[in-house]
PDB file of C-alpha atoms and ligand atoms in Angstrom:
ATOM      1  CA  MET H1082      84.518  95.297  92.722  1.00  0.00           C
ATOM      2  CA  LYS H1083      81.933  97.868  91.820  1.00  0.00           C
ATOM      3  CA  ASN H1084      80.333 100.377  94.107  1.00  0.00           C
ATOM      4  CA  LYS H1085      76.780 101.384  93.343  1.00  0.00           C
ATOM      5  CA  ILE H1086      76.257 104.743  91.656  1.00  0.00           C
ATOM      6  CA  ILE H1087      73.694 107.228  92.998  1.00  0.00           C
ATOM      7  CA  ALA H1088      73.354 110.103  90.540  1.00  0.00           C
ATOM      8  CA  ALA H1089      71.092 113.134  90.916  1.00  0.00           C
ATOM      9  CA  ASN H1090      69.827 114.885  87.804  1.00  0.00           C
ATOM     10  CA  TRP H1091      68.506 118.267  88.874  1.00  0.00           C
ATOM     11  CA  LYS H1092      67.266 119.067  85.340  1.00  0.00           C
ATOM     12  CA  MET H1093      66.227 122.780  85.157  1.00  0.00           C
ATOM     13  CA  ASN H1094      65.513 123.241  88.856  1.00  0.00           C
ATOM     14  CA  LYS H1095      66.772 125.398  91.761  1.00  0.00           C
ATOM     15  CA  ASP H1096      68.225 128.882  91.896  1.00  0.00           C
ATOM     16  CA  ARG H1097      71.745 129.699  93.028  1.00  0.00           C
ATOM     17  CA  ASP H1098      70.941 129.969  96.754  1.00  0.00           C
ATOM     18  CA  GLU H1099      69.028 126.694  96.717  1.00  0.00           C
ATOM     19  CA  ALA H1100      71.844 124.954  94.860  1.00  0.00           C
ATOM     20  CA  ILE H1101      74.489 126.164  97.318  1.00  0.00           C
ATOM     21  CA  ASP H1102      72.292 125.372 100.316  1.00  0.00           C
ATOM     22  CA  PHE H1103      71.929 121.802  98.985  1.00  0.00           C
ATOM     23  CA  ILE H1104      75.706 121.401  98.807  1.00  0.00           C
ATOM     24  CA  PHE H1105      76.207 122.715 102.340  1.00  0.00           C
ATOM     25  CA  LYS H1106      73.672 120.204 103.651  1.00  0.00           C
ATOM     26  CA  VAL H1107      75.289 117.352 101.741  1.00  0.00           C
ATOM     27  CA  ASN H1108      78.778 118.347 102.904  1.00  0.00           C
ATOM     28  CA  GLU H1109      77.620 118.390 106.503  1.00  0.00           C
ATOM     29  CA  LYS H1110      75.910 114.998 106.435  1.00  0.00           C
ATOM     30  CA  VAL H1111      77.929 112.966 103.949  1.00  0.00           C
ATOM     31  CA  LYS H1112      81.323 112.443 105.522  1.00  0.00           C
ATOM     32  CA  SER H1113      82.081 109.104 103.970  1.00  0.00           C
ATOM     33  CA  VAL H1114      80.167 106.979 101.493  1.00  0.00           C
ATOM     34  CA  LYS H1115      80.523 103.564  99.952  1.00  0.00           C
ATOM     35  CA  ASN H1116      78.438 104.455  96.887  1.00  0.00           C
ATOM     36  CA  GLN H1117      79.701 106.747  94.150  1.00  0.00           C
ATOM     37  CA  ALA H1118      77.604 109.906  94.304  1.00  0.00           C
ATOM     38  CA  PHE H1119      77.071 112.410  91.519  1.00  0.00           C
ATOM     39  CA  ILE H1120      75.085 115.604  91.071  1.00  0.00           C
ATOM     40  CA  PHE H1121      74.314 116.655  87.494  1.00  0.00           C
ATOM     41  CA  ALA H1122      73.474 120.328  87.836  1.00  0.00           C
ATOM     42  CA  PRO H1123      72.530 123.138  85.446  1.00  0.00           C
ATOM     43  CA  SER H1124      75.728 124.497  83.920  1.00  0.00           C
ATOM     44  CA  ILE H1125      75.301 127.956  85.429  1.00  0.00           C
ATOM     45  CA  PHE H1126      75.763 126.421  88.917  1.00  0.00           C
ATOM     46  CA  LEU H1127      78.766 124.221  88.144  1.00  0.00           C
ATOM     47  CA  ARG H1128      81.398 126.690  89.305  1.00  0.00           C
ATOM     48  CA  ASP H1129      79.600 127.435  92.586  1.00  0.00           C
ATOM     49  CA  LEU H1130      79.105 123.736  93.290  1.00  0.00           C
ATOM     50  CA  ILE H1131      82.529 122.395  92.382  1.00  0.00           C
ATOM     51  CA  LYS H1132      84.184 125.060  94.575  1.00  0.00           C
ATOM     52  CA  ARG H1133      82.162 124.013  97.618  1.00  0.00           C
ATOM     53  CA  VAL H1134      81.417 120.301  97.364  1.00  0.00           C
ATOM     54  CA  ASN H1135      83.305 117.792  99.502  1.00  0.00           C
ATOM     55  CA  SER H1136      85.427 115.037  98.018  1.00  0.00           C
ATOM     56  CA  HIS H1137      82.700 112.365  98.319  1.00  0.00           C
ATOM     57  CA  ILE H1138      80.417 113.854  95.680  1.00  0.00           C
ATOM     58  CA  LYS H1139      81.221 114.456  92.027  1.00  0.00           C
ATOM     59  CA  ILE H1140      79.636 117.295  90.086  1.00  0.00           C
ATOM     60  CA  GLY H1141      78.704 116.817  86.440  1.00  0.00           C
ATOM     61  CA  ALA H1142      77.048 118.728  83.590  1.00  0.00           C
ATOM     62  CA  GLN H1143      73.718 117.851  81.990  1.00  0.00           C
ATOM     63  CA  ASN H1144      74.897 118.379  78.426  1.00  0.00           C
ATOM     64  CA  MET H1145      77.894 119.456  76.324  1.00  0.00           C
ATOM     65  CA  TYR H1146      78.543 120.200  72.681  1.00  0.00           C
ATOM     66  CA  HIS H1147      80.953 118.069  70.678  1.00  0.00           C
ATOM     67  CA  GLU H1148      83.095 120.944  69.369  1.00  0.00           C
ATOM     68  CA  GLU H1149      85.858 122.615  71.350  1.00  0.00           C
ATOM     69  CA  LYS H1150      84.802 126.201  70.498  1.00  0.00           C
ATOM     70  CA  GLY H1151      83.146 128.313  67.818  1.00  0.00           C
ATOM     71  CA  ALA H1152      79.925 129.930  66.665  1.00  0.00           C
ATOM     72  CA  TYR H1153      77.484 127.746  68.622  1.00  0.00           C
ATOM     73  CA  THR H1154      75.433 130.257  70.597  1.00  0.00           C
ATOM     74  CA  GLY H1155      74.108 128.879  73.859  1.00  0.00           C
ATOM     75  CA  GLU H1156      76.253 125.743  73.875  1.00  0.00           C
ATOM     76  CA  ILE H1157      78.946 124.608  76.308  1.00  0.00           C
ATOM     77  CA  SER H1158      82.096 122.838  75.171  1.00  0.00           C
ATOM     78  CA  TYR H1159      84.120 120.068  76.768  1.00  0.00           C
ATOM     79  CA  LYS H1160      86.989 122.527  77.017  1.00  0.00           C
ATOM     80  CA  MET H1161      84.858 124.823  79.171  1.00  0.00           C
ATOM     81  CA  LEU H1162      83.817 121.920  81.407  1.00  0.00           C
ATOM     82  CA  LYS H1163      87.398 120.771  81.843  1.00  0.00           C
ATOM     83  CA  SER H1164      88.509 124.298  82.734  1.00  0.00           C
ATOM     84  CA  TYR H1165      86.165 124.044  85.766  1.00  0.00           C
ATOM     85  CA  ASN H1166      87.357 120.526  86.608  1.00  0.00           C
ATOM     86  CA  ILE H1167      84.093 118.978  85.492  1.00  0.00           C
ATOM     87  CA  PHE H1168      84.794 115.486  84.162  1.00  0.00           C
ATOM     88  CA  HIS H1169      81.302 113.967  84.046  1.00  0.00           C
ATOM     89  CA  VAL H1170      78.424 114.730  81.710  1.00  0.00           C
ATOM     90  CA  LEU H1171      74.960 113.403  80.883  1.00  0.00           C
ATOM     91  CA  ILE H1172      74.562 112.684  77.178  1.00  0.00           C
ATOM     92  CA  GLY H1173      71.381 111.916  75.275  1.00  0.00           C
ATOM     93  CA  HIS H1174      68.887 112.329  78.093  1.00  0.00           C
ATOM     94  CA  SER H1175      65.416 111.711  76.663  1.00  0.00           C
ATOM     95  CA  GLU H1176      64.489 115.345  77.355  1.00  0.00           C
ATOM     96  CA  ARG H1177      67.429 116.429  75.165  1.00  0.00           C
ATOM     97  CA  ARG H1178      66.397 113.935  72.501  1.00  0.00           C
ATOM     98  CA  ASN H1179      62.679 114.727  72.529  1.00  0.00           C
ATOM     99  CA  ILE H1180      62.408 118.411  73.422  1.00  0.00           C
ATOM    100  CA  PHE H1181      65.649 119.611  71.794  1.00  0.00           C
ATOM    101  CA  ASN H1182      65.652 117.137  68.893  1.00  0.00           C
ATOM    102  CA  GLU H1183      69.027 115.548  69.604  1.00  0.00           C
ATOM    103  CA  THR H1184      69.554 112.619  67.292  1.00  0.00           C
ATOM    104  CA  ASP H1185      71.438 109.351  67.774  1.00  0.00           C
ATOM    105  CA  ALA H1186      74.153 110.832  65.552  1.00  0.00           C
ATOM    106  CA  ASP H1187      74.451 113.890  67.848  1.00  0.00           C
ATOM    107  CA  VAL H1188      74.667 111.596  70.846  1.00  0.00           C
ATOM    108  CA  ASN H1189      77.443 109.599  69.182  1.00  0.00           C
ATOM    109  CA  LYS H1190      79.444 112.763  68.342  1.00  0.00           C
ATOM    110  CA  LYS H1191      79.166 113.971  71.928  1.00  0.00           C
ATOM    111  CA  ILE H1192      80.272 110.594  73.300  1.00  0.00           C
ATOM    112  CA  LEU H1193      83.303 110.500  70.993  1.00  0.00           C
ATOM    113  CA  ALA H1194      84.239 114.072  71.948  1.00  0.00           C
ATOM    114  CA  ALA H1195      83.815 113.397  75.677  1.00  0.00           C
ATOM    115  CA  ILE H1196      85.865 110.202  75.844  1.00  0.00           C
ATOM    116  CA  SER H1197      88.632 111.732  73.726  1.00  0.00           C
ATOM    117  CA  GLN H1198      88.885 114.451  76.420  1.00  0.00           C
ATOM    118  CA  GLU H1199      88.800 112.259  79.543  1.00  0.00           C
ATOM    119  CA  ILE H1200      85.241 113.343  80.281  1.00  0.00           C
ATOM    120  CA  LYS H1201      83.121 110.393  81.386  1.00  0.00           C
ATOM    121  CA  PRO H1202      79.607 110.343  79.965  1.00  0.00           C
ATOM    122  CA  ILE H1203      76.435 108.873  81.367  1.00  0.00           C
ATOM    123  CA  VAL H1204      74.547 107.988  78.194  1.00  0.00           C
ATOM    124  CA  CYS H1205      70.774 107.707  78.506  1.00  0.00           C
ATOM    125  CA  VAL H1206      68.665 105.294  76.467  1.00  0.00           C
ATOM    126  CA  GLY H1207      65.058 104.197  76.790  1.00  0.00           C
ATOM    127  CA  GLU H1208      61.870 103.411  74.942  1.00  0.00           C
ATOM    128  CA  SER H1209      58.602 105.360  74.779  1.00  0.00           C
ATOM    129  CA  LEU H1210      55.257 103.980  75.906  1.00  0.00           C
ATOM    130  CA  GLU H1211      54.244 103.392  72.263  1.00  0.00           C
ATOM    131  CA  GLU H1212      57.357 101.297  71.612  1.00  0.00           C
ATOM    132  CA  ARG H1213      56.780  99.398  74.817  1.00  0.00           C
ATOM    133  CA  LYS H1214      53.175  98.636  73.886  1.00  0.00           C
ATOM    134  CA  LYS H1215      54.295  97.330  70.502  1.00  0.00           C
ATOM    135  CA  ASN H1216      56.914  95.095  72.157  1.00  0.00           C
ATOM    136  CA  LEU H1217      59.696  97.042  70.492  1.00  0.00           C
ATOM    137  CA  THR H1218      61.649  97.884  73.662  1.00  0.00           C
ATOM    138  CA  ASN H1219      64.621  95.600  73.027  1.00  0.00           C
ATOM    139  CA  LYS H1220      64.886  96.440  69.343  1.00  0.00           C
ATOM    140  CA  PHE H1221      64.666 100.197  69.969  1.00  0.00           C
ATOM    141  CA  ILE H1222      67.242 100.223  72.771  1.00  0.00           C
ATOM    142  CA  SER H1223      69.623  97.912  70.877  1.00  0.00           C
ATOM    143  CA  GLU H1224      69.593 100.356  68.000  1.00  0.00           C
ATOM    144  CA  GLN H1225      70.152 103.341  70.304  1.00  0.00           C
ATOM    145  CA  ILE H1226      73.160 101.573  71.816  1.00  0.00           C
ATOM    146  CA  GLU H1227      74.618 100.531  68.491  1.00  0.00           C
ATOM    147  CA  LYS H1228      74.341 104.095  67.155  1.00  0.00           C
ATOM    148  CA  ALA H1229      75.685 105.632  70.380  1.00  0.00           C
ATOM    149  CA  LEU H1230      78.750 103.371  70.328  1.00  0.00           C
ATOM    150  CA  LEU H1231      79.666 103.799  66.670  1.00  0.00           C
ATOM    151  CA  ASP H1232      83.489 104.159  66.457  1.00  0.00           C
ATOM    152  CA  VAL H1233      83.925 103.869  70.240  1.00  0.00           C
ATOM    153  CA  SER H1234      87.005 101.702  70.724  1.00  0.00           C
ATOM    154  CA  VAL H1235      87.176  98.729  73.046  1.00  0.00           C
ATOM    155  CA  ASP H1236      89.772 100.412  75.256  1.00  0.00           C
ATOM    156  CA  LYS H1237      87.499 103.442  75.855  1.00  0.00           C
ATOM    157  CA  VAL H1238      84.028 101.937  76.082  1.00  0.00           C
ATOM    158  CA  GLU H1239      84.221 101.078  79.793  1.00  0.00           C
ATOM    159  CA  GLU H1240      84.514 104.809  80.567  1.00  0.00           C
ATOM    160  CA  ILE H1241      80.910 105.164  79.505  1.00  0.00           C
ATOM    161  CA  ILE H1242      78.091 104.592  81.972  1.00  0.00           C
ATOM    162  CA  PHE H1243      74.713 103.769  80.472  1.00  0.00           C
ATOM    163  CA  ALA H1244      71.412 104.757  82.071  1.00  0.00           C
ATOM    164  CA  TYR H1245      68.274 102.892  81.090  1.00  0.00           C
ATOM    165  CA  GLU H1246      65.478 105.426  81.482  1.00  0.00           C
ATOM    166  CA  PRO H1247      62.137 104.289  80.016  1.00  0.00           C
ATOM    167  CA  LEU H1248      60.302 107.436  78.937  1.00  0.00           C
ATOM    168  CA  TRP H1249      57.035 106.284  80.469  1.00  0.00           C
ATOM    169  CA  ALA H1250      58.687 106.115  83.888  1.00  0.00           C
ATOM    170  CA  ILE H1251      60.326 109.558  83.872  1.00  0.00           C
ATOM    171  CA  GLY H1252      58.575 112.044  86.132  1.00  0.00           C
ATOM    172  CA  THR H1253      55.388 109.975  86.115  1.00  0.00           C
ATOM    173  CA  GLY H1254      55.628 108.212  89.468  1.00  0.00           C
ATOM    174  CA  VAL H1255      55.273 104.958  87.502  1.00  0.00           C
ATOM    175  CA  THR H1256      58.552 103.150  87.947  1.00  0.00           C
ATOM    176  CA  ALA H1257      59.515 100.041  86.014  1.00  0.00           C
ATOM    177  CA  SER H1258      59.365  97.073  88.349  1.00  0.00           C
ATOM    178  CA  HIS H1259      62.823  96.066  89.524  1.00  0.00           C
ATOM    179  CA  GLU H1260      62.502  92.774  87.606  1.00  0.00           C
ATOM    180  CA  GLU H1261      61.608  94.573  84.404  1.00  0.00           C
ATOM    181  CA  ALA H1262      64.377  97.167  84.812  1.00  0.00           C
ATOM    182  CA  ASN H1263      66.865  94.401  85.583  1.00  0.00           C
ATOM    183  CA  ASN H1264      65.834  92.380  82.521  1.00  0.00           C
ATOM    184  CA  THR H1265      66.209  95.330  80.170  1.00  0.00           C
ATOM    185  CA  ILE H1266      69.573  96.165  81.695  1.00  0.00           C
ATOM    186  CA  LYS H1267      70.645  92.522  81.185  1.00  0.00           C
ATOM    187  CA  MET H1268      69.613  92.886  77.557  1.00  0.00           C
ATOM    188  CA  ILE H1269      71.758  96.048  77.294  1.00  0.00           C
ATOM    189  CA  ARG H1270      74.682  94.141  78.802  1.00  0.00           C
ATOM    190  CA  ASN H1271      74.198  91.370  76.242  1.00  0.00           C
ATOM    191  CA  LYS H1272      74.129  93.906  73.437  1.00  0.00           C
ATOM    192  CA  ILE H1273      77.422  95.354  74.679  1.00  0.00           C
ATOM    193  CA  ARG H1274      78.854  91.818  74.840  1.00  0.00           C
ATOM    194  CA  GLU H1275      77.832  91.315  71.213  1.00  0.00           C
ATOM    195  CA  LEU H1276      79.487  94.618  70.187  1.00  0.00           C
ATOM    196  CA  TYR H1277      82.649  94.183  72.327  1.00  0.00           C
ATOM    197  CA  ASN H1278      83.405  91.232  74.603  1.00  0.00           C
ATOM    198  CA  ASP H1279      82.548  89.513  77.914  1.00  0.00           C
ATOM    199  CA  LYS H1280      84.915  91.601  79.979  1.00  0.00           C
ATOM    200  CA  VAL H1281      83.506  94.913  78.741  1.00  0.00           C
ATOM    201  CA  SER H1282      79.926  93.790  79.236  1.00  0.00           C
ATOM    202  CA  GLU H1283      80.633  92.680  82.810  1.00  0.00           C
ATOM    203  CA  ASN H1284      82.614  95.790  83.746  1.00  0.00           C
ATOM    204  CA  ILE H1285      80.453  98.482  82.208  1.00  0.00           C
ATOM    205  CA  ASN H1286      78.121 100.285  84.615  1.00  0.00           C
ATOM    206  CA  ILE H1287      74.446 100.420  83.729  1.00  0.00           C
ATOM    207  CA  LEU H1288      72.007 102.479  85.788  1.00  0.00           C
ATOM    208  CA  TYR H1289      68.231 102.635  85.970  1.00  0.00           C
ATOM    209  CA  GLY H1290      66.323 105.928  85.995  1.00  0.00           C
ATOM    210  CA  GLY H1291      62.616 106.804  86.105  1.00  0.00           C
ATOM    211  CA  SER H1292      60.658 107.658  89.264  1.00  0.00           C
ATOM    212  CA  VAL H1293      63.329 106.278  91.600  1.00  0.00           C
ATOM    213  CA  ASN H1294      62.794 107.278  95.232  1.00  0.00           C
ATOM    214  CA  ASN H1295      63.740 106.304  98.788  1.00  0.00           C
ATOM    215  CA  LYS H1296      61.119 103.569  98.780  1.00  0.00           C
ATOM    216  CA  ASN H1297      61.925 101.701  95.552  1.00  0.00           C
ATOM    217  CA  ILE H1298      65.712 102.192  95.446  1.00  0.00           C
ATOM    218  CA  ASP H1299      66.490  99.150  97.631  1.00  0.00           C
ATOM    219  CA  ASN H1300      64.649  96.723  95.352  1.00  0.00           C
ATOM    220  CA  LEU H1301      66.343  98.181  92.279  1.00  0.00           C
ATOM    221  CA  LEU H1302      69.824  98.041  93.771  1.00  0.00           C
ATOM    222  CA  THR H1303      69.595  94.481  95.009  1.00  0.00           C
ATOM    223  CA  THR H1304      68.987  93.007  91.539  1.00  0.00           C
ATOM    224  CA  SER H1305      71.675  91.128  89.615  1.00  0.00           C
ATOM    225  CA  ASP H1306      72.524  93.710  86.944  1.00  0.00           C
ATOM    226  CA  ILE H1307      71.610  97.243  88.047  1.00  0.00           C
ATOM    227  CA  ASP H1308      74.748  99.189  88.993  1.00  0.00           C
ATOM    228  CA  GLY H1309      73.053 102.328  90.227  1.00  0.00           C
ATOM    229  CA  VAL H1310      70.304 104.875  89.743  1.00  0.00           C
ATOM    230  CA  LEU H1311      69.815 108.210  88.008  1.00  0.00           C
ATOM    231  CA  VAL H1312      67.307 110.149  90.069  1.00  0.00           C
ATOM    232  CA  GLY H1313      65.359 113.231  88.969  1.00  0.00           C
ATOM    233  CA  GLY H1314      62.529 114.567  91.142  1.00  0.00           C
ATOM    234  CA  ALA H1315      63.417 112.655  94.319  1.00  0.00           C
ATOM    235  CA  SER H1316      66.993 113.986  94.253  1.00  0.00           C
ATOM    236  CA  LEU H1317      65.964 117.629  94.557  1.00  0.00           C
ATOM    237  CA  ASP H1318      65.396 117.425  98.283  1.00  0.00           C
ATOM    238  CA  PRO H1319      68.804 117.288 100.026  1.00  0.00           C
ATOM    239  CA  GLU H1320      67.564 115.008 102.821  1.00  0.00           C
ATOM    240  CA  ASN H1321      66.232 112.467 100.299  1.00  0.00           C
ATOM    241  CA  PHE H1322      69.445 112.540  98.305  1.00  0.00           C
ATOM    242  CA  ILE H1323      71.589 112.203 101.426  1.00  0.00           C
ATOM    243  CA  GLU H1324      69.517 109.213 102.559  1.00  0.00           C
ATOM    244  CA  MET H1325      69.936 107.457  99.212  1.00  0.00           C
ATOM    245  CA  VAL H1326      73.659 108.160  99.063  1.00  0.00           C
ATOM    246  CA  LYS H1327      74.270 106.866 102.592  1.00  0.00           C
ATOM    247  CA  ARG H1328      72.511 103.525 102.168  1.00  0.00           C
ATOM    248  CA  GLU H1329      74.737 100.494 101.819  1.00  0.00           C
ATOM    249  CA  TYR H1330      74.412  97.973  99.018  1.00  0.00           C
ATOM    250  CA  LYS H1331      76.298  94.837  98.088  1.00  0.00           C
ATOM    251  CA  LYS H1332      78.637  95.218  95.160  1.00  0.00           C
ATOM    252  CA  ARG H1333      77.671  93.499  91.946  1.00  0.00           C
ATOM    253  CA  HIS H1334      80.878  91.479  91.688  1.00  0.00           C
TER     254      HIS H1334
HETATM  255  P1  13P I2332      62.465 111.236  87.675  1.00  0.00           P
HETATM  256  O1  13P I2332      63.287 110.557  88.744  1.00  0.00           O
HETATM  257  O2  13P I2332      61.929 112.575  88.091  1.00  0.00           O
HETATM  258  O3  13P I2332      61.446 110.308  87.115  1.00  0.00           O
HETATM  259  O4  13P I2332      63.483 111.571  86.472  1.00  0.00           O
HETATM  260  C1  13P I2332      64.294 110.571  85.979  1.00  0.00           C
HETATM  261  C2  13P I2332      65.306 111.167  85.087  1.00  0.00           C
HETATM  262  O5  13P I2332      64.979 111.622  84.003  1.00  0.00           O
HETATM  263  C3  13P I2332      66.692 111.222  85.561  1.00  0.00           C
HETATM  264  O6  13P I2332      67.556 111.596  84.542  1.00  0.00           O
END
């Protein structure tokens, strides 16, 4: 049985006081939850958050490098994350891919490093508006998935969560309709079935992200294939996040 996943991606927002204030509010109001709740915070806040957060919410990083240590100025290694008890990380967010030029090969290296270290990645995929207009969505995402999962073994692949985040829906207020998001996520599940097997494709968690908010979350999370949401802008307000985390949804199976 799978609980739904409600994940906040703060991106590069908040200062230390705001981040800690958020956690205090969440701790006070979230005493028990059926969903799995995550906050992916800027790395400079991870220590402050993990020390204070209650046991219902998991804290994760927004990025990590694939090497353990070395001359990689500005990067953060999986060893550093583990030393703060951080076991979740976003990999291949479209902002990392497009602004910081991360390639599919980089994404694959990070995934392999994470899963070899018991760090569970949320791997983001999604097409641009141009690809969508040319009807290339399925082809583009299939290729992203194939390249992301290169050399990922069948016994490890279920540790990965995928997030389908169409670029045209991120931060635009234009969300994919729940039918459209569900269909693309079904396609991703089929691709994973083709690469692995039925069991993996049924068990793997696949989220939707892109302008999710308190109003559209219910439609998204009552579809057949969407296991959760990755929320940017609407997760920054603690009350909004708390409301999303506390809602109850039927499990997928
Ligand atoms: P928004 O919810 O602000 O559209 O951001 C989505 C996202 O990129 C989450 O990772």
